PDB file of C-alpha atoms in Angstrom:
ATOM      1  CA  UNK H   8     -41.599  18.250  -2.358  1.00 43.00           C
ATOM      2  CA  UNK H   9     -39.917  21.305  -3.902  1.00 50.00           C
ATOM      3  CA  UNK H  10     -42.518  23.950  -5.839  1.00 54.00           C
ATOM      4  CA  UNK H  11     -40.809  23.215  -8.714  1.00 54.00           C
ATOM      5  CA  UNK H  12     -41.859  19.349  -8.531  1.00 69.00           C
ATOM      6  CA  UNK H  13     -45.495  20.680  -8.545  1.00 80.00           C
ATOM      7  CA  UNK H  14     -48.154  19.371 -11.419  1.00 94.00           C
ATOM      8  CA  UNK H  15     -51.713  20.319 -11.341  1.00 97.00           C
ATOM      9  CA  UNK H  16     -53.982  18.222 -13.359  1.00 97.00           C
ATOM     10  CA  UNK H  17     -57.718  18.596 -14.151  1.00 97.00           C
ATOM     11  CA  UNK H  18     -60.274  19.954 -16.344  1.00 98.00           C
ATOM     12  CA  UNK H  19     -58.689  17.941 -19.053  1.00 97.00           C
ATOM     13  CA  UNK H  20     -55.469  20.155 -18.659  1.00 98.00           C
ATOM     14  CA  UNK H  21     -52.211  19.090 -16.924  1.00 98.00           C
ATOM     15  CA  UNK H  22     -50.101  21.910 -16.233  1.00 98.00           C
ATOM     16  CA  UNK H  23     -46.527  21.220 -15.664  1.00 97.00           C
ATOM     17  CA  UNK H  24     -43.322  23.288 -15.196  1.00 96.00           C
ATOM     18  CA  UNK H  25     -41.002  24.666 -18.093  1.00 97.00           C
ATOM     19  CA  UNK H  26     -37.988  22.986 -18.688  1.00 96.00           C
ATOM     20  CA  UNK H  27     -34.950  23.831 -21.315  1.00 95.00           C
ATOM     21  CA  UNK H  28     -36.251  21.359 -23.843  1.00 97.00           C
ATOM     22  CA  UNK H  29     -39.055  23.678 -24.021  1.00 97.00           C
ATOM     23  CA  UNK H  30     -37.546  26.571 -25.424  1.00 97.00           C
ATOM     24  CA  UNK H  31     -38.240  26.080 -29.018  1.00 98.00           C
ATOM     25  CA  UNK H  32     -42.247  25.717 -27.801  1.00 97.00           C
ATOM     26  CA  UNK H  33     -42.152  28.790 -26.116  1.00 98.00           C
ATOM     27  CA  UNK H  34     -40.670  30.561 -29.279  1.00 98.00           C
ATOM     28  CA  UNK H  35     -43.407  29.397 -31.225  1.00 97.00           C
ATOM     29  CA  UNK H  36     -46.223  30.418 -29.016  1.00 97.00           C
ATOM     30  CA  UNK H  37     -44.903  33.307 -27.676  1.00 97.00           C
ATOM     31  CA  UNK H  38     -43.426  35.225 -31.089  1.00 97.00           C
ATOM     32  CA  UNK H  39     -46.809  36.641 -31.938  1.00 95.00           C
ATOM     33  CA  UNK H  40     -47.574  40.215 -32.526  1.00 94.00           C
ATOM     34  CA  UNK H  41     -50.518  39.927 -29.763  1.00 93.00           C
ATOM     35  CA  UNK H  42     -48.405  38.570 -27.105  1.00 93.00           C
ATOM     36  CA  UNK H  43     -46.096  41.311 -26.918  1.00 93.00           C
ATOM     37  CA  UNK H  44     -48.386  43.545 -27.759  1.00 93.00           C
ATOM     38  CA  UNK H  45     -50.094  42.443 -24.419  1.00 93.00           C
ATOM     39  CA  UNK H  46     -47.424  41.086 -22.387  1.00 93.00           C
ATOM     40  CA  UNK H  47     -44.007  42.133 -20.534  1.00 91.00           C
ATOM     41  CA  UNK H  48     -42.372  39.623 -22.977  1.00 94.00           C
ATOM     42  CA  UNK H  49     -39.584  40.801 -25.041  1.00 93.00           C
ATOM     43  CA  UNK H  50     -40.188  40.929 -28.838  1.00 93.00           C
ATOM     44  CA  UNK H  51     -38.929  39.363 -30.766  1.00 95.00           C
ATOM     45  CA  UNK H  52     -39.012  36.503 -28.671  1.00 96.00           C
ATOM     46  CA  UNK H  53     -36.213  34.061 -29.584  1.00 97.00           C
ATOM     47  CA  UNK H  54     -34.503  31.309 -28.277  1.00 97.00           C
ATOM     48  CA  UNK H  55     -31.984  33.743 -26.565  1.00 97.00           C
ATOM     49  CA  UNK H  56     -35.168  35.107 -24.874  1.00 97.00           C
ATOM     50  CA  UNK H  57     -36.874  31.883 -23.835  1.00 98.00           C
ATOM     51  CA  UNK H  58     -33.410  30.787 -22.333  1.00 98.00           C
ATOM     52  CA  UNK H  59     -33.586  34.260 -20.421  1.00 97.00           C
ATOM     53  CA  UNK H  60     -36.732  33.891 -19.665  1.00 97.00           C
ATOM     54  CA  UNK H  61     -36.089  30.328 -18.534  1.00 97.00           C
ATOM     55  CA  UNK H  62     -33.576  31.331 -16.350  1.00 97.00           C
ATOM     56  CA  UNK H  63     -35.728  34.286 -14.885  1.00 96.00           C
ATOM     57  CA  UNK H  64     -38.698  31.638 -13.605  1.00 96.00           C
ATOM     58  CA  UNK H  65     -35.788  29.526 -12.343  1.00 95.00           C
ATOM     59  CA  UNK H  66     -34.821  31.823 -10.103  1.00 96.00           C
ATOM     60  CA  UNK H  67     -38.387  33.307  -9.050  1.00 94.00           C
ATOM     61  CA  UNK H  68     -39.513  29.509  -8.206  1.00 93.00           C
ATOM     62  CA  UNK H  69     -36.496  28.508  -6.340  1.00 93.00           C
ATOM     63  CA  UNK H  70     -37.093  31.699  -4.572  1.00 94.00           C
ATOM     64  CA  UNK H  71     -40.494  31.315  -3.722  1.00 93.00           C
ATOM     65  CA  UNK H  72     -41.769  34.312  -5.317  1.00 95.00           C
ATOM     66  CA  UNK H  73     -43.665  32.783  -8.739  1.00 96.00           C
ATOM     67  CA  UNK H  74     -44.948  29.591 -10.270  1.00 96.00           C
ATOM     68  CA  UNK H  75     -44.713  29.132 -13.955  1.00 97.00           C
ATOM     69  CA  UNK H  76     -46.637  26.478 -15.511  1.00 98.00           C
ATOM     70  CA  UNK H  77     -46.393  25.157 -19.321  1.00 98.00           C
ATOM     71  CA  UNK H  78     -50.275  24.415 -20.257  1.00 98.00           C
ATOM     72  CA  UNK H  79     -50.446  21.410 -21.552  1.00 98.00           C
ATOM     73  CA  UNK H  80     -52.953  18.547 -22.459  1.00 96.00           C
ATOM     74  CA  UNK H  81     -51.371  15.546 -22.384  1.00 93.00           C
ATOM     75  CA  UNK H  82     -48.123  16.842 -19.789  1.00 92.00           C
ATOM     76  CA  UNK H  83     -45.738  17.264 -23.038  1.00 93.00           C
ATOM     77  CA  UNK H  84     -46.630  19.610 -25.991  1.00 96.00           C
ATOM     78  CA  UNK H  85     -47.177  23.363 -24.401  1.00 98.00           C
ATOM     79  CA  UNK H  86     -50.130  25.100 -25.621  1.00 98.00           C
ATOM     80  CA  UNK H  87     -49.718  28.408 -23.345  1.00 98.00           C
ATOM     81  CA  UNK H  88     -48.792  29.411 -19.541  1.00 98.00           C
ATOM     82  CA  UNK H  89     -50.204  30.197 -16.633  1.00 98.00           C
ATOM     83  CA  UNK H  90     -48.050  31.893 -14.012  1.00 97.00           C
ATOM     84  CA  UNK H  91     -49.079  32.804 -10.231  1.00 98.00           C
ATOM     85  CA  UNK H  92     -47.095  35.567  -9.081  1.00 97.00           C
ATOM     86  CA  UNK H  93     -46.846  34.082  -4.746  1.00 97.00           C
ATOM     87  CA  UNK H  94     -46.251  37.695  -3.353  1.00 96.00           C
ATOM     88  CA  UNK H  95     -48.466  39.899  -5.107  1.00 97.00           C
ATOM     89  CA  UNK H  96     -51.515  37.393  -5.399  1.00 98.00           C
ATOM     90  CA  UNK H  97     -52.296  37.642  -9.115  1.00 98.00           C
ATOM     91  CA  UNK H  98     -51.766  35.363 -12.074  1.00 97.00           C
ATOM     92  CA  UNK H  99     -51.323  35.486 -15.560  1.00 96.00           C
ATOM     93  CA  UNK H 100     -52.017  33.532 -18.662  1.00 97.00           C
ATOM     94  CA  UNK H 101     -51.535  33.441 -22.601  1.00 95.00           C
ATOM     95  CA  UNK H 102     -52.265  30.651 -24.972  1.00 96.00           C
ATOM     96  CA  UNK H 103     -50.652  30.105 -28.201  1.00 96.00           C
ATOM     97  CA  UNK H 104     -52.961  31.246 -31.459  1.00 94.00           C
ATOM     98  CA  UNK H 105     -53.098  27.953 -32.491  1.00 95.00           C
ATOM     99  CA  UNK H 106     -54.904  26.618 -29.696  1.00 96.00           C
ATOM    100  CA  UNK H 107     -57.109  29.368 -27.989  1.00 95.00           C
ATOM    101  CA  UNK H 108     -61.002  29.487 -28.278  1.00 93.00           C
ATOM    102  CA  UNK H 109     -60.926  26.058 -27.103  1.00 94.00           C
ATOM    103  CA  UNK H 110     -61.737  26.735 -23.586  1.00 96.00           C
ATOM    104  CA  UNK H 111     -57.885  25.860 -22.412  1.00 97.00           C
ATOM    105  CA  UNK H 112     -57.128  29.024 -21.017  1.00 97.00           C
ATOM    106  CA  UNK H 113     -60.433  28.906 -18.396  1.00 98.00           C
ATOM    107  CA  UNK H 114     -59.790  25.458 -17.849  1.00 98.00           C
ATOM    108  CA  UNK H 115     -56.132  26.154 -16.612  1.00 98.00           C
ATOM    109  CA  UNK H 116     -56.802  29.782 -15.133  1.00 98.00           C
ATOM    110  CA  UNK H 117     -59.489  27.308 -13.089  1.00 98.00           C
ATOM    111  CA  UNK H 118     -56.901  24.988 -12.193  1.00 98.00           C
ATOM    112  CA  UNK H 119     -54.331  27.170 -10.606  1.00 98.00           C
ATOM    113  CA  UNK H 120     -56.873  29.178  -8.855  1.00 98.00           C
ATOM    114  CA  UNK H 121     -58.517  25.796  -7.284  1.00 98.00           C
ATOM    115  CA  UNK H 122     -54.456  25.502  -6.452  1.00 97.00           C
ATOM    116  CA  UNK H 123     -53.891  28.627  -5.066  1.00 97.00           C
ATOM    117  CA  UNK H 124     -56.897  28.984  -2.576  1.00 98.00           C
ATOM    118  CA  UNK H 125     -57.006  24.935  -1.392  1.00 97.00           C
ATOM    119  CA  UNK H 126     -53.292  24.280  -1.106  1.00 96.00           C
ATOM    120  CA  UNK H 127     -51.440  27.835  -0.586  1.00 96.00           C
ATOM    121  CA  UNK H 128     -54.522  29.363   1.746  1.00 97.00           C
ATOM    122  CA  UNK H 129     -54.217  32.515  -0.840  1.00 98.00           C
ATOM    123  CA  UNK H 130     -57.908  34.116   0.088  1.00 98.00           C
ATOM    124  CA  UNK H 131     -57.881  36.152  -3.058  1.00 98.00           C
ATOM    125  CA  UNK H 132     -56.567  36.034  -6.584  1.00 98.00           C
ATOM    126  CA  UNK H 133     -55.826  39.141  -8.747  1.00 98.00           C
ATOM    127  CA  UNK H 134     -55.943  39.571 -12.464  1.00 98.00           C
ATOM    128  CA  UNK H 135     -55.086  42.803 -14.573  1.00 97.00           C
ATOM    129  CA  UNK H 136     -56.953  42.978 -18.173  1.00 98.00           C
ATOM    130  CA  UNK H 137     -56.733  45.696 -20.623  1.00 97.00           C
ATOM    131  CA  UNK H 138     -60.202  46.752 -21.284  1.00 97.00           C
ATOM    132  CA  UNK H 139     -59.988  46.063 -24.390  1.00 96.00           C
ATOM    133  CA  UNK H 140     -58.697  42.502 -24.235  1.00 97.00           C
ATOM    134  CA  UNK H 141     -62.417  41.147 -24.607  1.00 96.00           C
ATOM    135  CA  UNK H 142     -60.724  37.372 -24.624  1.00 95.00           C
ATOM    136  CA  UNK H 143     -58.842  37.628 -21.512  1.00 97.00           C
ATOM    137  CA  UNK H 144     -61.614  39.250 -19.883  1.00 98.00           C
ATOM    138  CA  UNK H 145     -63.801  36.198 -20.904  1.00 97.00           C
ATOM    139  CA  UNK H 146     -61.576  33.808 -19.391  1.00 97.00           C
ATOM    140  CA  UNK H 147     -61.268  35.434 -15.909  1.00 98.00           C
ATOM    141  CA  UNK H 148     -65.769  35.775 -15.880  1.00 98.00           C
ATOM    142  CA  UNK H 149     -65.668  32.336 -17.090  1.00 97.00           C
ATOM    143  CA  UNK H 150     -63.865  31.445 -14.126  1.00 98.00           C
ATOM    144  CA  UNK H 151     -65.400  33.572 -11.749  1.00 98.00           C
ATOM    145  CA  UNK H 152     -63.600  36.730 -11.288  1.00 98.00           C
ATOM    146  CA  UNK H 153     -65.011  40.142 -10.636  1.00 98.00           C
ATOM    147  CA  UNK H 154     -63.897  43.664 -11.722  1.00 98.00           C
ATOM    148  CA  UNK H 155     -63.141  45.649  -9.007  1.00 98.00           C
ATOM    149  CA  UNK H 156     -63.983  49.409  -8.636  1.00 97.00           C
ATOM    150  CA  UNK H 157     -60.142  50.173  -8.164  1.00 96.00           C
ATOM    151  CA  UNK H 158     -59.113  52.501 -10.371  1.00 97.00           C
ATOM    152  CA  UNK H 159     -56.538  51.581 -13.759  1.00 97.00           C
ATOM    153  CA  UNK H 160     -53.463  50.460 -12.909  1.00 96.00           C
ATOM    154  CA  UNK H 161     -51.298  53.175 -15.738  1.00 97.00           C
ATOM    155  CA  UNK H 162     -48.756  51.068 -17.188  1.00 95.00           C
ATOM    156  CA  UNK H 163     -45.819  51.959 -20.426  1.00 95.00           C
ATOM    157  CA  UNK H 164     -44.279  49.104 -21.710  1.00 92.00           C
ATOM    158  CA  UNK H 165     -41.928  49.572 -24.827  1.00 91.00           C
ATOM    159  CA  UNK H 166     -43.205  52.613 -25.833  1.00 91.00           C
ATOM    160  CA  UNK H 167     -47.126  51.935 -25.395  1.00 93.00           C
ATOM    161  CA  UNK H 168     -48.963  53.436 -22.163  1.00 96.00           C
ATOM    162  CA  UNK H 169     -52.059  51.476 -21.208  1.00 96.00           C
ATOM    163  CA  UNK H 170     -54.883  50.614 -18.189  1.00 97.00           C
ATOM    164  CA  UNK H 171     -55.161  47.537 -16.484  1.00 97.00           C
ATOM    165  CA  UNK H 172     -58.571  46.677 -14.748  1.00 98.00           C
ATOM    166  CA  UNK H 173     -58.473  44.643 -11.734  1.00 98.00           C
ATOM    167  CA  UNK H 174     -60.567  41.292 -11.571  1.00 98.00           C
ATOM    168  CA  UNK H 175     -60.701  39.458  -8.137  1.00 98.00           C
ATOM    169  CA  UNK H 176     -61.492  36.156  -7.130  1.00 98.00           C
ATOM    170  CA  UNK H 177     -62.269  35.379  -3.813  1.00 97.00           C
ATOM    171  CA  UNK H 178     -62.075  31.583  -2.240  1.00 93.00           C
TER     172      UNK H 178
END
């Protein structure tokens, strides 16, 4: 079985991999002023950009580096990602605005973290939160990750320099 043949369910979530047909979704969930203000995503984020972006986790699955999953509740409609990054350790997530203080995002974040310590023997699991971004920091204590005492990751990303705090979860 291939990565990309990979579906996690639990937690009332089912988290699936993208496809093409899900281009338009992404578009809608993922053309917000809050996702790229907190996210590498281009913006705007069209269909030309979901396509690239579709062809970008393509590649980084088939070549073992990342999983992308489309969050989804009933393994068709997506409601956000996850994504575990295989070589660095860490993971990401982002709901759509529709469908967030619903508990979706801990339920998933839970999910692939189960995933990644069980079945890929990763020990630990990094997260990097804006100090500021009080919602994604809920998620990650909901799930049980811990700030480190690293120090900021300093990031610029078009045109805005910012700190990322590290949150760890340990298997």
């Amino acid at each position: 079985m291939s990565m990309s043949d990979v579906m996690l369910t639990g937690y009332d979530v089912l988290l699936r991999h993208w496809t093409e047909h899900d281009a338009p979704a992404m578009v809608e969930l993922f053309d917000t002023p809050d996702i790229a203000y907190r996210t590498p995503l281009p913006s705007p984020f069209d269909l030309a950009a979901a396509q690239e972006y579709l062809r970008m986790i393509q590649r980084t699955q088939a070549g073992g580096r990342r999983l992308h999953f489309a969050i989804t509740v009933d393994g068709r409609q997506p409601r956000g990602e996850v994504l575990l990054n295989l070589e660095t350790s860490s993971l990401g997530y982002g709901l759509g605005a529709a469908y967030r203080g619903q508990g979706l995002a801990a339920r998933a974040v839970r999910l692939i973290t189960e995933h990644a310590h069980r079945t890929l023997a990763m020990p630990r699991l990094y997260a990097q939160i804006e100090p500021d971004n009080h919602a994604s920091i809920a998620v990650a204590q909901r799930v049980g990750f811990q700030l480190t005492d690293e120090a900021p990751d300093r990031v610029t990303d078009k045109g805005r320099t910012y700190e990322l705090l590290t949150w760890v979860h340990a298997a």
